[in-house]
Each structure stands twice: as C-alpha cells, then as structure tokens.
Amino acid sequence: MTLSPSRLLPPGRALRLAALLIAILLGVAVAVGLVMGVGAGVGAALGGLMVLVMALQRGPVWHPVALGVVIAALAAAATTQDDAPVAVGLLTAAAALVSVPAVLRHGPVVGISPVVVAAAGTDAATIGPGGAFVGVALGAAALPAVAAAMGLARLDPTPLPARIAWPYVAALAAGSGIAIGVARALDVAHSMWVVIALSAVLIPVRGETTARARRRVLGTVVGTLAGAVLASLLPGWLGGACAVLAAVVGTGWSLARDEVRGAAFTAAALVLVAGLASAAGAWDAALQRIGLTVVGVVLAVLLALGLARLERWGEGA
C-alpha cells in the first residue's frame, strides 16, 4: 500500500502561503548568519519558528514581537552561563513562564521558547550575548511584521483557559528547566536535545477527545524522533534543506487547521534547525543525541499524562 502525496502535503493555497513565510524566515536567518555567524542565524530561525503561528493569528503585532525580545534577552543571558547549570536551568524555565500571556491569548503556540534559551546556554553559547539577542529578536520580529504588512494574519486565536494554561506552562517550565539543569550538571554533551524533544511533544489536552489527543502526541513524537535521526546522520546542508521542507509542510498543515500533521512536521523542523547549531560529527555523538531525544519524549509524555489527569480532576471538581 502506497502513501498518497495528498496525505503528506497540505492544500495548494496553504502550501504556497507557507512557502512564502518560510522563505522570509530563511532570508532573515541567512542574512543574520552571514553577518554574525551560523549560531546567530540558527537563533534567528528558532526565534521565527517560535512566533510563526502567532504571526498568522489576528491580534496586535507587538504581542509576538514583545515575546521575541524577552526570549532574546533570556537567551543572551544564557550564553554567559554555560558553566552554571542552575542558572541555565532557571533561565530556561523563565522562558516558559514569560510565555503565559501569549498562551492565554493565542494558545499553546510558543512551546519552543525554552529551546531557544537552552540552545543559547549550551551548544550555541559561543555566539555570545550580542549574537544571541540580535538573532532571536530579529527572527521573532520579522515574520509578524511581514505577515501584518501583507495581510496574512487571518487565523483566529485559540486561547487557553487559565485552568489549563497555567498547569501547562508550569509543567513546561519545570520539565525543561530541571532537565537542562541536571544534564548540564552531569556534563552531558548535546544536553539541549532533552529540552527540544520535551518542548515539541508536550501539548495541553484542552478538553480534546482522548483519540485526538493521542494522535497529536503521536505526531509530535514521530516528528521529533525522525528529525533527531536525520539531524544526526545527514550533512549540515542537507539537514538544513530538510528543515526548510519540513517547516513549509508543517506550516501549511497548520494553516489548513490540521494540528496532527502540522505538529509532526513542525516538530521535525524544530529538531533539524537545532541540529545545525550542534553538528554530531560522529556516530557516538549522533546516537547520544537520539538517546537524549528519547528521554525528552518520555518526560513529555509523562508530563502530558499528568496534565490530562489534572484536567479531568478539575472538571470533576
């Protein structure tokens, strides 16, 4: 049985719009990378991916821009704390906590914010505070500005009620902060990969049916693991090309309101982009990164189960 391309690719209009947005983001990332180095360019790409869905939703442009500036400041601080595991953990947790206003207004669309800070405090620390701040801030500001200017912000926001948003953000903050802090304390190489997997997979239930929630989690797990394998085994340029393709397809599915496939491809894109900042270089390093991804996935699933139980308890109260 063959898999039809229509099952993998979003509708044509959504795909074309997604390609335009990712081309803009890629242009910003490449420009930043040429001027300030590859690490800053990766920061710009992560910053843009972080606010991508917010940029397409109706609402003030300053919302995603302000979040991007705050995360950029935390990332800049993290580059100075590479030898301080507790500080990196606290800054990573703070990246999740400061996203609460965005989550309340726009939904769980900025879950990768801890990844940006964790990357800055580990594999991408050598870019320095200036490169981290400028890269992330420019990436997070470019897409909302362009989307607003072109009239592309047409999606309705999907706000989360406070009773779901706060436990989700708290779990994301605690899980990502503790994971990166412990991994750095143990001097685990490529430790940010635990945070990458956890942030990509952890999704609030939001009262969805059990079957749909499971499909969404499965989609992010598959996308995250596939991205980790490709990022670890492919040459950097080919991994980057795969990241662009996955980002286009994932954004297209998000525009088509297919959250399951959108989450899977977006998770793969996130992992592939992060892989550009920490080339594996050897089979043992590649296997280590894949192993850390599995650990992060397991932590995210456990946290998601806890959130689901908490939501059911709250509904029954």
Short mmCIF file of C-alpha atoms in Angstrom, two decimals:
data_model
loop_
_atom_site.label_atom_id
_atom_site.label_comp_id
_atom_site.label_asym_id
_atom_site.label_seq_id
_atom_site.Cartn_x
_atom_site.Cartn_y
_atom_site.Cartn_z
CA MET A 1 0.00 0.00 0.00
CA THR A 2 1.46 3.35 -1.06
CA LEU A 3 1.03 6.64 0.74
CA SER A 4 -0.63 9.27 -1.42
CA PRO A 5 1.21 12.62 -1.63
CA SER A 6 -2.09 14.28 -0.70
CA ARG A 7 -1.77 12.67 2.72
CA LEU A 8 1.62 14.34 3.23
CA LEU A 9 1.18 17.71 1.53
CA PRO A 10 -1.34 20.37 2.63
CA PRO A 11 -3.78 22.03 0.18
CA GLY A 12 -2.11 24.08 -2.54
CA ARG A 13 -3.07 27.54 -1.25
CA ALA A 14 -1.89 26.77 2.28
CA LEU A 15 1.32 25.26 0.93
CA ARG A 16 2.09 28.35 -1.19
CA LEU A 17 1.48 30.71 1.73
CA ALA A 18 3.62 28.56 4.00
CA ALA A 19 6.44 28.56 1.43
CA LEU A 20 6.31 32.37 1.31
CA LEU A 21 6.52 32.69 5.08
CA ILE A 22 9.36 30.22 5.43
CA ALA A 23 11.23 31.92 2.58
CA ILE A 24 11.01 35.19 4.52
CA LEU A 25 12.22 33.49 7.70
CA LEU A 26 15.03 31.77 5.80
CA GLY A 27 16.11 35.07 4.29
CA VAL A 28 16.32 36.69 7.73
CA ALA A 29 18.21 33.73 9.20
CA VAL A 30 20.70 33.61 6.33
CA ALA A 31 21.29 37.37 6.50
CA VAL A 32 21.87 37.23 10.26
CA GLY A 33 24.11 34.20 9.84
CA LEU A 34 26.26 35.87 7.21
CA VAL A 35 26.78 38.95 9.37
CA MET A 36 27.01 37.43 12.87
CA GLY A 37 27.79 33.76 12.33
CA VAL A 38 25.94 30.46 11.99
CA GLY A 39 24.89 30.38 15.66
CA ALA A 40 23.13 33.74 15.41
CA GLY A 41 21.47 32.61 12.19
CA VAL A 42 20.15 29.50 13.92
CA GLY A 43 18.90 31.75 16.72
CA ALA A 44 17.02 33.84 14.17
CA ALA A 45 15.45 30.71 12.68
CA LEU A 46 14.38 29.45 16.11
CA GLY A 47 13.03 32.87 17.05
CA GLY A 48 10.96 32.98 13.88
CA LEU A 49 9.63 29.45 14.33
CA MET A 50 8.71 30.33 17.92
CA VAL A 51 6.26 33.07 16.86
CA LEU A 52 5.23 31.67 13.48
CA VAL A 53 1.66 30.72 14.42
CA MET A 54 1.18 33.91 16.45
CA ALA A 55 2.24 35.91 13.38
CA LEU A 56 -0.60 34.34 11.39
CA GLN A 57 -3.26 34.98 14.01
CA ARG A 58 -5.36 38.10 14.32
CA GLY A 59 -4.14 40.42 17.03
CA PRO A 60 -1.64 43.18 17.77
CA VAL A 61 1.73 42.71 16.09
CA TRP A 62 3.52 43.74 19.24
CA HIS A 63 2.44 40.54 21.04
CA PRO A 64 4.86 38.18 19.20
CA VAL A 65 7.48 40.91 18.87
CA ALA A 66 7.47 41.61 22.62
CA LEU A 67 7.72 37.90 23.42
CA GLY A 68 10.62 37.60 20.98
CA VAL A 69 12.52 40.45 22.63
CA VAL A 70 12.05 38.96 26.12
CA ILE A 71 13.19 35.50 24.98
CA ALA A 72 16.12 37.11 23.16
CA ALA A 73 17.19 38.79 26.41
CA LEU A 74 17.00 35.47 28.28
CA ALA A 75 18.96 33.75 25.51
CA ALA A 76 21.63 36.45 25.67
CA ALA A 77 21.94 35.94 29.42
CA ALA A 78 22.15 32.17 28.95
CA THR A 79 25.22 32.47 26.70
CA THR A 80 27.14 33.85 29.69
CA GLN A 81 26.15 30.96 31.98
CA ASP A 82 27.48 27.94 30.10
CA ASP A 83 29.37 26.75 33.21
CA ALA A 84 26.47 27.42 35.61
CA PRO A 85 23.91 24.58 35.26
CA VAL A 86 21.47 26.01 37.80
CA ALA A 87 21.45 29.40 36.10
CA VAL A 88 20.86 27.82 32.66
CA GLY A 89 18.01 25.77 34.15
CA LEU A 90 16.39 28.84 35.73
CA LEU A 91 16.69 30.89 32.55
CA THR A 92 15.20 28.04 30.51
CA ALA A 93 12.29 27.73 32.94
CA ALA A 94 11.81 31.50 32.82
CA ALA A 95 11.47 31.30 29.03
CA ALA A 96 8.39 29.13 29.53
CA LEU A 97 6.93 31.25 32.31
CA VAL A 98 7.14 34.54 30.40
CA SER A 99 5.08 32.97 27.61
CA VAL A 100 1.96 32.79 29.81
CA PRO A 101 0.31 35.93 28.35
CA ALA A 102 0.84 34.58 24.83
CA VAL A 103 -0.55 31.16 25.76
CA LEU A 104 -3.62 32.70 27.38
CA ARG A 105 -4.36 34.80 24.27
CA HIS A 106 -3.09 32.65 21.42
CA GLY A 107 -2.95 29.06 22.70
CA PRO A 108 -0.01 26.66 23.07
CA VAL A 109 1.81 28.07 20.04
CA VAL A 110 5.09 29.19 21.64
CA GLY A 111 6.11 25.98 23.39
CA ILE A 112 9.59 26.02 21.88
CA SER A 113 10.59 29.19 23.76
CA PRO A 114 12.65 27.14 26.29
CA VAL A 115 14.55 25.56 23.38
CA VAL A 116 15.87 28.95 22.30
CA VAL A 117 17.29 29.66 25.75
CA ALA A 118 18.56 26.11 26.33
CA ALA A 119 20.40 26.21 22.99
CA ALA A 120 21.94 29.58 23.88
CA GLY A 121 23.14 28.22 27.21
CA THR A 122 24.70 25.06 25.77
CA ASP A 123 25.58 24.23 22.16
CA ALA A 124 25.23 27.79 20.84
CA ALA A 125 26.81 29.59 23.80
CA THR A 126 29.85 30.63 21.76
CA ILE A 127 27.82 33.15 19.74
CA GLY A 128 27.84 35.45 22.77
CA PRO A 129 25.08 37.65 24.22
CA GLY A 130 25.07 40.12 21.33
CA GLY A 131 24.65 37.48 18.64
CA ALA A 132 22.00 35.65 20.64
CA PHE A 133 19.93 38.75 21.32
CA VAL A 134 20.08 40.18 17.82
CA GLY A 135 19.50 36.83 16.12
CA VAL A 136 16.49 35.76 18.17
CA ALA A 137 14.94 39.24 18.28
CA LEU A 138 15.24 39.78 14.53
CA GLY A 139 13.84 36.34 13.74
CA ALA A 140 10.89 36.87 16.08
CA ALA A 141 10.15 40.37 14.77
CA ALA A 142 10.48 39.76 11.02
CA LEU A 143 7.62 37.31 10.48
CA PRO A 144 4.92 39.22 12.42
CA ALA A 145 5.89 42.47 10.67
CA VAL A 146 5.82 40.93 7.20
CA ALA A 147 2.64 38.95 7.86
CA ALA A 148 0.87 42.09 9.07
CA ALA A 149 2.10 44.16 6.13
CA MET A 150 0.89 41.53 3.66
CA GLY A 151 -2.44 40.98 5.40
CA LEU A 152 -1.65 37.35 6.17
CA ALA A 153 -2.72 37.37 9.83
CA ARG A 154 -6.14 35.84 9.26
CA LEU A 155 -6.35 32.92 11.66
CA ASP A 156 -8.48 33.23 14.77
CA PRO A 157 -6.51 32.86 18.02
CA THR A 158 -7.10 29.70 20.05
CA PRO A 159 -6.83 30.97 23.64
CA LEU A 160 -6.43 28.57 26.53
CA PRO A 161 -8.43 28.99 29.72
CA ALA A 162 -6.29 29.83 32.72
CA ARG A 163 -7.05 26.50 34.42
CA ILE A 164 -5.33 24.70 31.52
CA ALA A 165 -2.75 27.31 30.52
CA TRP A 166 -1.10 27.67 33.91
CA PRO A 167 -0.55 23.92 34.58
CA TYR A 168 0.75 23.50 31.00
CA VAL A 169 3.24 26.36 31.32
CA ALA A 170 4.26 25.23 34.80
CA ALA A 171 4.93 21.70 33.52
CA LEU A 172 6.89 23.07 30.55
CA ALA A 173 8.94 25.34 32.82
CA ALA A 174 9.66 22.71 35.45
CA GLY A 175 10.36 19.93 32.96
CA SER A 176 12.63 21.93 30.68
CA GLY A 177 14.43 23.79 33.47
CA ILE A 178 15.15 20.73 35.58
CA ALA A 179 16.09 18.61 32.54
CA ILE A 180 18.65 21.06 31.17
CA GLY A 181 19.98 21.87 34.65
CA VAL A 182 20.56 18.24 35.55
CA ALA A 183 22.01 17.39 32.15
CA ARG A 184 24.45 20.32 32.35
CA ALA A 185 25.41 19.42 35.93
CA LEU A 186 26.26 15.92 34.72
CA ASP A 187 28.19 17.47 31.83
CA VAL A 188 26.10 15.64 29.23
CA ALA A 189 27.04 16.70 25.72
CA HIS A 190 24.23 17.99 23.48
CA SER A 191 22.03 18.30 26.58
CA MET A 192 19.64 20.74 24.92
CA TRP A 193 18.16 17.82 22.99
CA VAL A 194 16.17 16.77 26.03
CA VAL A 195 14.52 20.19 26.06
CA ILE A 196 13.95 20.13 22.29
CA ALA A 197 12.03 16.86 22.49
CA LEU A 198 10.13 17.81 25.65
CA SER A 199 9.04 21.18 24.25
CA ALA A 200 7.98 19.72 20.91
CA VAL A 201 5.95 16.86 22.36
CA LEU A 202 4.34 18.43 25.45
CA ILE A 203 0.85 19.60 24.45
CA PRO A 204 -2.06 20.60 26.72
CA VAL A 205 -5.14 18.43 26.29
CA ARG A 206 -7.63 21.34 26.13
CA GLY A 207 -10.63 19.09 26.53
CA GLU A 208 -9.99 17.23 23.27
CA THR A 209 -11.15 13.68 22.77
CA THR A 210 -8.72 11.08 24.01
CA ALA A 211 -8.22 9.71 20.49
CA ARG A 212 -7.34 13.11 19.01
CA ALA A 213 -5.03 13.98 21.89
CA ARG A 214 -3.20 10.69 21.37
CA ARG A 215 -2.84 11.36 17.64
CA ARG A 216 -1.37 14.80 18.30
CA VAL A 217 1.15 13.42 20.80
CA LEU A 218 2.00 10.56 18.43
CA GLY A 219 2.52 13.06 15.61
CA THR A 220 4.97 15.14 17.60
CA VAL A 221 6.79 12.06 18.87
CA VAL A 222 7.24 10.70 15.34
CA GLY A 223 8.28 14.09 14.00
CA THR A 224 10.74 14.69 16.82
CA LEU A 225 12.40 11.29 16.55
CA ALA A 226 12.55 11.47 12.75
CA GLY A 227 14.10 14.93 12.95
CA ALA A 228 16.66 13.75 15.51
CA VAL A 229 17.74 10.84 13.33
CA LEU A 230 18.03 12.98 10.20
CA ALA A 231 19.82 15.81 12.02
CA SER A 232 22.32 13.36 13.47
CA LEU A 233 23.10 11.44 10.30
CA LEU A 234 22.80 13.94 7.44
CA PRO A 235 25.40 16.53 6.41
CA GLY A 236 24.62 20.02 7.69
CA TRP A 237 23.49 21.44 4.35
CA LEU A 238 21.15 18.52 3.69
CA GLY A 239 19.76 18.70 7.22
CA GLY A 240 19.09 22.40 6.66
CA ALA A 241 17.27 21.66 3.40
CA CYS A 242 15.13 19.06 5.17
CA ALA A 243 14.39 21.60 7.93
CA VAL A 244 13.10 24.11 5.37
CA LEU A 245 10.94 21.48 3.68
CA ALA A 246 9.51 20.25 6.99
CA ALA A 247 8.82 23.81 8.12
CA VAL A 248 6.94 24.60 4.90
CA VAL A 249 4.81 21.45 5.09
CA GLY A 250 4.18 21.83 8.83
CA THR A 251 3.16 25.47 8.46
CA GLY A 252 0.92 24.55 5.55
CA TRP A 253 -0.89 21.93 7.61
CA SER A 254 -1.24 24.41 10.49
CA LEU A 255 -2.81 26.91 8.09
CA ALA A 256 -5.14 24.14 6.91
CA ARG A 257 -6.01 23.58 10.59
CA ASP A 258 -4.72 20.00 10.65
CA GLU A 259 -2.99 20.11 14.02
CA VAL A 260 -1.87 16.48 13.98
CA ARG A 261 0.17 16.64 10.77
CA GLY A 262 1.14 20.24 11.42
CA ALA A 263 2.59 19.29 14.80
CA ALA A 264 4.52 16.34 13.34
CA PHE A 265 6.25 18.28 10.57
CA THR A 266 6.84 21.34 12.75
CA ALA A 267 8.47 19.18 15.42
CA ALA A 268 10.76 17.68 12.79
CA ALA A 269 11.66 21.15 11.52
CA LEU A 270 12.47 22.34 15.05
CA VAL A 271 14.81 19.44 15.70
CA LEU A 272 16.53 19.81 12.33
CA VAL A 273 17.09 23.55 12.83
CA ALA A 274 18.52 22.96 16.30
CA GLY A 275 20.80 20.32 14.83
CA LEU A 276 22.51 23.00 12.74
CA ALA A 277 23.88 24.52 15.95
CA SER A 278 25.37 21.27 17.22
CA ALA A 279 26.68 19.04 14.48
CA ALA A 280 27.08 15.50 15.75
CA GLY A 281 30.30 14.74 13.90
CA ALA A 282 30.48 11.08 14.88
CA TRP A 283 28.25 8.06 15.30
CA ASP A 284 28.59 8.02 19.08
CA ALA A 285 27.53 11.68 19.31
CA ALA A 286 24.65 11.04 16.91
CA LEU A 287 23.43 8.10 18.97
CA GLN A 288 23.76 10.16 22.14
CA ARG A 289 21.57 12.92 20.71
CA ILE A 290 18.96 10.41 19.59
CA GLY A 291 19.03 8.85 23.06
CA LEU A 292 18.54 12.26 24.70
CA THR A 293 15.63 12.89 22.35
CA VAL A 294 14.00 9.66 23.51
CA VAL A 295 14.49 10.75 27.14
CA GLY A 296 12.85 14.09 26.40
CA VAL A 297 9.93 12.39 24.64
CA VAL A 298 9.36 10.09 27.61
CA LEU A 299 9.43 13.04 30.03
CA ALA A 300 6.97 14.96 27.85
CA VAL A 301 4.56 12.03 27.64
CA LEU A 302 4.67 11.60 31.42
CA LEU A 303 4.01 15.30 31.94
CA ALA A 304 1.18 15.21 29.36
CA LEU A 305 -0.45 12.32 31.19
CA GLY A 306 -0.19 14.30 34.41
CA LEU A 307 -1.80 17.34 32.76
CA ALA A 308 -4.63 15.19 31.38
CA ARG A 309 -5.30 13.74 34.82
CA LEU A 310 -5.21 17.22 36.36
CA GLU A 311 -7.70 18.48 33.77
CA ARG A 312 -10.08 15.57 34.43
CA TRP A 313 -9.78 16.22 38.16
CA GLY A 314 -10.56 19.91 37.62
CA GLU A 315 -13.64 19.11 35.53
CA GLY A 316 -14.92 16.76 38.19
CA ALA A 317 -14.36 19.24 41.00
#
